Tab-separated table of C-alpha atoms and ligand atoms in Angstrom:
chain	number	residue	atom	x	y	z
A	27	MET	CA	58.207	-54.506	198.281
A	28	GLN	CA	57.899	-55.372	194.628
A	29	ASP	CA	58.694	-53.590	191.271
A	30	ILE	CA	55.889	-53.965	188.540
A	31	SER	CA	57.870	-52.053	186.255
A	32	TYR	CA	61.472	-51.841	185.164
A	33	ILE	CA	63.981	-49.867	182.945
A	34	VAL	CA	66.163	-51.505	180.467
A	35	GLY	CA	67.623	-48.937	177.996
A	36	ASP	CA	65.031	-47.065	176.267
A	37	SER	CA	62.366	-49.346	177.150
A	38	LEU	CA	59.864	-50.216	179.911
A	39	TYR	CA	59.541	-53.743	180.910
A	40	LEU	CA	56.424	-54.907	182.838
A	41	ASN	CA	56.771	-57.483	185.546
A	42	ILE	CA	53.216	-59.368	185.426
A	43	THR	CA	54.068	-62.893	186.791
A	44	ASN	CA	56.499	-64.913	188.288
A	45	ARG	CA	55.043	-68.211	187.016
A	46	CYS	CA	56.265	-69.994	184.258
A	47	THR	CA	56.318	-73.360	182.407
A	48	ASN	CA	59.780	-73.675	182.043
A	49	GLU	CA	62.675	-74.192	184.656
A	50	CYS	CA	65.635	-72.716	182.656
A	51	SER	CA	68.846	-73.563	184.088
A	52	PHE	CA	70.315	-70.374	183.025
A	53	CYS	CA	67.151	-67.991	184.326
A	54	ILE	CA	68.161	-65.048	186.069
A	55	ARG	CA	65.450	-65.357	188.406
A	56	ASN	CA	66.898	-68.154	190.189
A	57	LYS	CA	70.190	-66.336	190.599
A	58	ALA	CA	69.676	-62.622	191.364
A	59	LYS	CA	67.694	-61.435	194.373
A	60	LEU	CA	67.432	-57.962	192.782
A	61	PHE	CA	67.444	-57.408	189.046
A	62	ASN	CA	70.186	-55.278	187.884
A	63	LYS	CA	70.926	-55.004	191.553
A	64	LYS	CA	67.721	-52.538	191.901
A	65	TYR	CA	64.374	-54.099	190.984
A	66	ALA	CA	62.670	-56.520	193.049
A	67	LEU	CA	60.792	-58.780	190.553
A	68	TRP	CA	59.684	-61.570	192.730
A	69	LEU	CA	56.013	-60.491	193.213
A	70	GLU	CA	54.343	-60.800	196.553
A	71	GLN	CA	50.790	-60.698	194.497
A	72	GLU	CA	50.397	-60.591	190.812
A	73	PRO	CA	49.399	-57.034	189.598
A	74	SER	CA	45.870	-56.206	188.317
A	75	ALA	CA	45.778	-54.452	184.780
A	76	GLN	CA	44.934	-51.196	186.644
A	77	GLU	CA	47.979	-51.605	188.798
A	78	ILE	CA	49.957	-52.212	185.564
A	79	LEU	CA	48.846	-49.125	183.906
A	80	LYS	CA	49.500	-47.059	186.908
A	81	ALA	CA	52.920	-48.450	186.962
A	82	ILE	CA	53.676	-47.355	183.163
A	83	GLY	CA	52.909	-43.744	184.070
A	84	ASP	CA	53.552	-41.997	181.058
A	85	PRO	CA	54.242	-44.284	177.979
A	86	THR	CA	55.779	-41.866	175.721
A	87	LYS	CA	58.534	-41.541	177.402
A	88	TYR	CA	59.672	-45.147	176.182
A	89	GLN	CA	60.582	-46.578	172.602
A	90	GLN	CA	58.758	-49.956	173.848
A	91	ILE	CA	56.673	-51.391	176.551
A	92	VAL	CA	57.702	-55.021	176.793
A	93	PHE	CA	55.677	-57.558	178.773
A	94	CYS	CA	58.105	-59.775	180.373
A	95	GLY	CA	58.822	-61.439	184.011
A	96	TYR	CA	60.695	-62.848	186.114
A	97	GLY	CA	57.777	-65.394	184.551
A	98	GLU	CA	56.119	-66.334	181.404
A	99	PRO	CA	53.805	-63.113	180.644
A	100	LEU	CA	51.204	-65.072	178.469
A	101	ILE	CA	50.215	-67.066	181.448
A	102	ARG	CA	48.272	-63.902	182.148
A	103	LEU	CA	46.753	-63.338	178.594
A	104	ASP	CA	43.870	-61.409	179.619
A	105	VAL	CA	45.831	-59.075	181.427
A	106	VAL	CA	48.058	-58.610	178.637
A	107	LYS	CA	44.972	-58.192	176.094
A	108	ASN	CA	43.660	-55.757	178.642
A	109	VAL	CA	46.574	-53.448	179.086
A	110	ALA	CA	47.426	-53.582	175.324
A	111	ALA	CA	43.842	-53.113	174.355
A	112	THR	CA	44.124	-49.739	176.468
A	113	PHE	CA	46.810	-48.556	174.873
A	114	ARG	CA	45.030	-49.016	171.293
A	115	SER	CA	42.310	-46.870	172.612
A	116	PRO	CA	44.168	-43.558	173.166
A	117	LYS	CA	40.887	-41.777	174.250
A	118	LYS	CA	41.033	-44.243	177.314
A	119	TYR	CA	44.594	-43.291	178.177
A	120	GLY	CA	45.125	-39.572	178.923
A	121	SER	CA	48.623	-39.125	177.596
A	122	LEU	CA	48.134	-40.850	174.541
A	123	LYS	CA	46.763	-38.193	172.130
A	124	THR	CA	47.344	-39.625	168.687
A	125	SER	CA	48.636	-43.081	167.635
A	126	ALA	CA	51.531	-41.331	166.546
A	127	THR	CA	52.626	-41.249	170.250
A	128	LEU	CA	52.192	-44.821	170.912
A	129	PRO	CA	55.043	-47.056	172.004
A	130	LYS	CA	55.596	-50.331	170.319
A	131	ILE	CA	54.292	-53.056	172.643
A	132	ARG	CA	56.321	-56.248	172.769
A	133	ILE	CA	55.834	-59.516	174.460
A	134	ASP	CA	58.938	-61.638	175.524
A	135	THR	CA	57.822	-65.170	175.784
A	136	ASN	CA	58.886	-68.805	176.133
A	137	GLY	CA	56.659	-69.743	173.155
A	138	GLN	CA	54.534	-72.378	175.302
A	139	ALA	CA	51.203	-70.198	175.616
A	140	ASN	CA	49.208	-72.552	173.178
A	141	LEU	CA	50.266	-75.622	175.303
A	142	PHE	CA	49.199	-74.061	178.494
A	143	TRP	CA	45.869	-72.516	177.367
A	144	GLY	CA	45.207	-75.420	175.052
A	145	ARG	CA	44.292	-73.505	172.130
A	146	ASN	CA	45.913	-71.029	169.459
A	147	ILE	CA	45.814	-67.708	171.350
A	148	LEU	CA	47.860	-65.843	168.582
A	149	PRO	CA	44.850	-64.824	166.819
A	150	GLU	CA	43.590	-63.045	170.274
A	151	LEU	CA	46.820	-60.753	169.633
A	152	LYS	CA	46.236	-59.499	166.378
A	153	GLY	CA	45.999	-55.671	166.519
A	154	LEU	CA	47.242	-55.343	170.116
A	155	ILE	CA	50.978	-56.302	169.885
A	156	ASN	CA	53.842	-54.874	167.316
A	157	ILE	CA	56.716	-57.281	168.619
A	158	ILE	CA	57.021	-60.722	169.886
A	159	SER	CA	60.145	-62.336	170.986
A	160	ILE	CA	60.045	-65.907	171.211
A	161	SER	CA	62.819	-68.001	173.281
A	162	LEU	CA	63.692	-70.740	170.763
A	163	ASP	CA	67.095	-71.521	173.128
A	164	ALA	CA	68.141	-74.663	171.448
A	165	GLU	CA	68.663	-76.277	168.012
A	166	ASN	CA	66.964	-79.135	168.730
A	167	ALA	CA	64.339	-80.770	171.347
A	168	GLU	CA	66.721	-82.794	173.208
A	169	LEU	CA	68.881	-79.864	174.208
A	170	TYR	CA	65.882	-77.534	174.630
A	171	ASP	CA	64.603	-80.029	177.209
A	172	ARG	CA	68.008	-80.383	178.920
A	173	ILE	CA	68.426	-76.574	179.339
A	174	CYS	CA	64.898	-75.513	179.569
A	175	ARG	CA	63.379	-77.966	181.586
A	176	SER	CA	59.912	-77.307	180.307
A	177	HIS	CA	56.721	-78.982	182.484
A	178	TYR	CA	56.068	-80.223	178.875
A	179	GLY	CA	58.998	-82.097	178.255
A	180	GLN	CA	60.093	-82.622	174.926
A	181	GLU	CA	56.754	-81.943	173.437
A	182	ALA	CA	57.621	-78.246	174.092
A	183	TYR	CA	60.346	-77.653	171.700
A	184	ALA	CA	58.071	-78.662	168.593
A	185	ALA	CA	55.318	-76.442	170.440
A	186	VAL	CA	57.846	-73.600	170.333
A	187	ILE	CA	58.437	-73.876	166.784
A	188	GLU	CA	54.806	-73.995	165.788
A	189	PHE	CA	54.185	-70.806	168.031
A	190	ILE	CA	56.782	-69.042	165.794
A	191	LYS	CA	55.114	-70.025	162.677
A	192	GLU	CA	51.768	-69.379	164.039
A	193	ALA	CA	52.695	-65.804	165.313
A	194	LYS	CA	54.046	-64.705	161.936
A	195	LYS	CA	50.096	-64.629	161.183
A	196	TYR	CA	48.946	-62.242	163.497
A	197	ILE	CA	52.071	-60.022	164.837
A	198	PRO	CA	54.037	-57.890	162.465
A	199	GLU	CA	57.365	-58.461	163.866
A	200	VAL	CA	58.571	-61.679	165.382
A	201	GLU	CA	61.858	-62.939	166.218
A	202	ALA	CA	63.619	-66.050	167.678
A	203	SER	CA	66.015	-65.648	170.474
A	204	VAL	CA	68.707	-67.750	172.176
A	205	VAL	CA	70.812	-67.233	175.303
A	206	ASP	CA	74.289	-66.884	174.506
A	207	LEU	CA	75.451	-70.217	176.330
A	208	PRO	CA	78.352	-72.385	175.235
A	209	VAL	CA	76.309	-75.287	174.762
A	210	VAL	CA	74.129	-73.834	172.310
A	211	ASP	CA	74.861	-73.693	168.702
A	212	LYS	CA	73.937	-70.397	167.820
A	213	LYS	CA	74.667	-70.705	164.066
A	214	ALA	CA	72.137	-73.641	163.736
A	215	CYS	CA	69.753	-71.726	165.785
A	216	LYS	CA	70.130	-68.672	163.454
A	217	LYS	CA	69.348	-71.110	160.533
A	218	ILE	CA	66.341	-72.364	161.931
A	219	ALA	CA	65.035	-68.905	162.687
A	220	ASP	CA	66.011	-68.009	158.769
A	221	ASP	CA	63.993	-70.806	157.676
A	222	LEU	CA	61.323	-69.953	159.428
A	223	GLY	CA	61.624	-66.297	158.168
A	224	VAL	CA	61.661	-64.359	161.479
A	225	GLY	CA	64.388	-62.164	163.137
A	226	PHE	CA	67.122	-63.618	165.395
A	227	ARG	CA	68.596	-62.449	168.492
A	228	ILE	CA	71.382	-63.595	170.998
A	229	ARG	CA	70.355	-62.665	174.514
A	230	SER	CA	73.238	-62.180	177.015
A	231	TYR	CA	73.417	-64.143	180.221
A	232	TYR	CA	75.273	-63.655	183.489
A	233	LYS	CA	78.339	-65.649	183.122
A	234	GLU	CA	79.276	-65.623	186.853
A	235	THR	CA	75.964	-67.165	187.843
A	236	TYR	CA	75.239	-69.784	184.923
A	237	VAL	CA	75.293	-73.274	186.142
A	238	ARG	CA	74.292	-76.320	183.969
B	27	LIG	S1	61.280	-69.490	180.111
B	27	LIG	FE1	62.130	-67.131	180.964
B	27	LIG	S2	61.012	-66.957	182.872
B	27	LIG	FE2	60.834	-69.074	182.349
B	27	LIG	S3	62.606	-70.234	183.372
B	27	LIG	FE3	63.058	-69.941	181.255
B	27	LIG	S4	64.333	-67.782	181.371
B	27	LIG	FE4	63.185	-67.978	183.486
């Protein structure tokens, strides 16, 4: 059994891959078998675009549709583009009669997609995505490497900063986020976000399972 979509608040999240270029020490996927004691997010098989659209059902019930995980969604760039493009063509998607009924489409990402793909993928998201939330996660490369353990080593942090800058050119709303860990200087991270001219959000974590 696997859940391709799950509800948090008034948003529908899409679990499209378990692959990731990080091994974050705080990642919930290593701690909880069931997300929110309810959703089986470890995938037996990555869903196709058609399976994802089926799992969404009626999108007008939600404020946002969020590409997310247990994993890094932009590893499945073509699927993200395909599903998002379907939303942008209401005629292809029965329940979306007018653009006014469209939910906002968001991506939650670790910001390493340009490293993964070896090119700037952000222009490809222009006109498809309303909001991108990029995990900044630390105030410097050393700490980022220590807690996020990227496959790209210390090179990753600079790439994430560059990804945030580049995202502003193509996506209307950009935010940087950090997990509320004691080791992270949230004030310093907020200043980085402010200097980059993007929003800032602190994400909560499961204290009882946090290890470092
Ligand atoms: S980037 Fe996200 S999915 Fe990947 S290991 Fe870190 S918390 Fe988990």
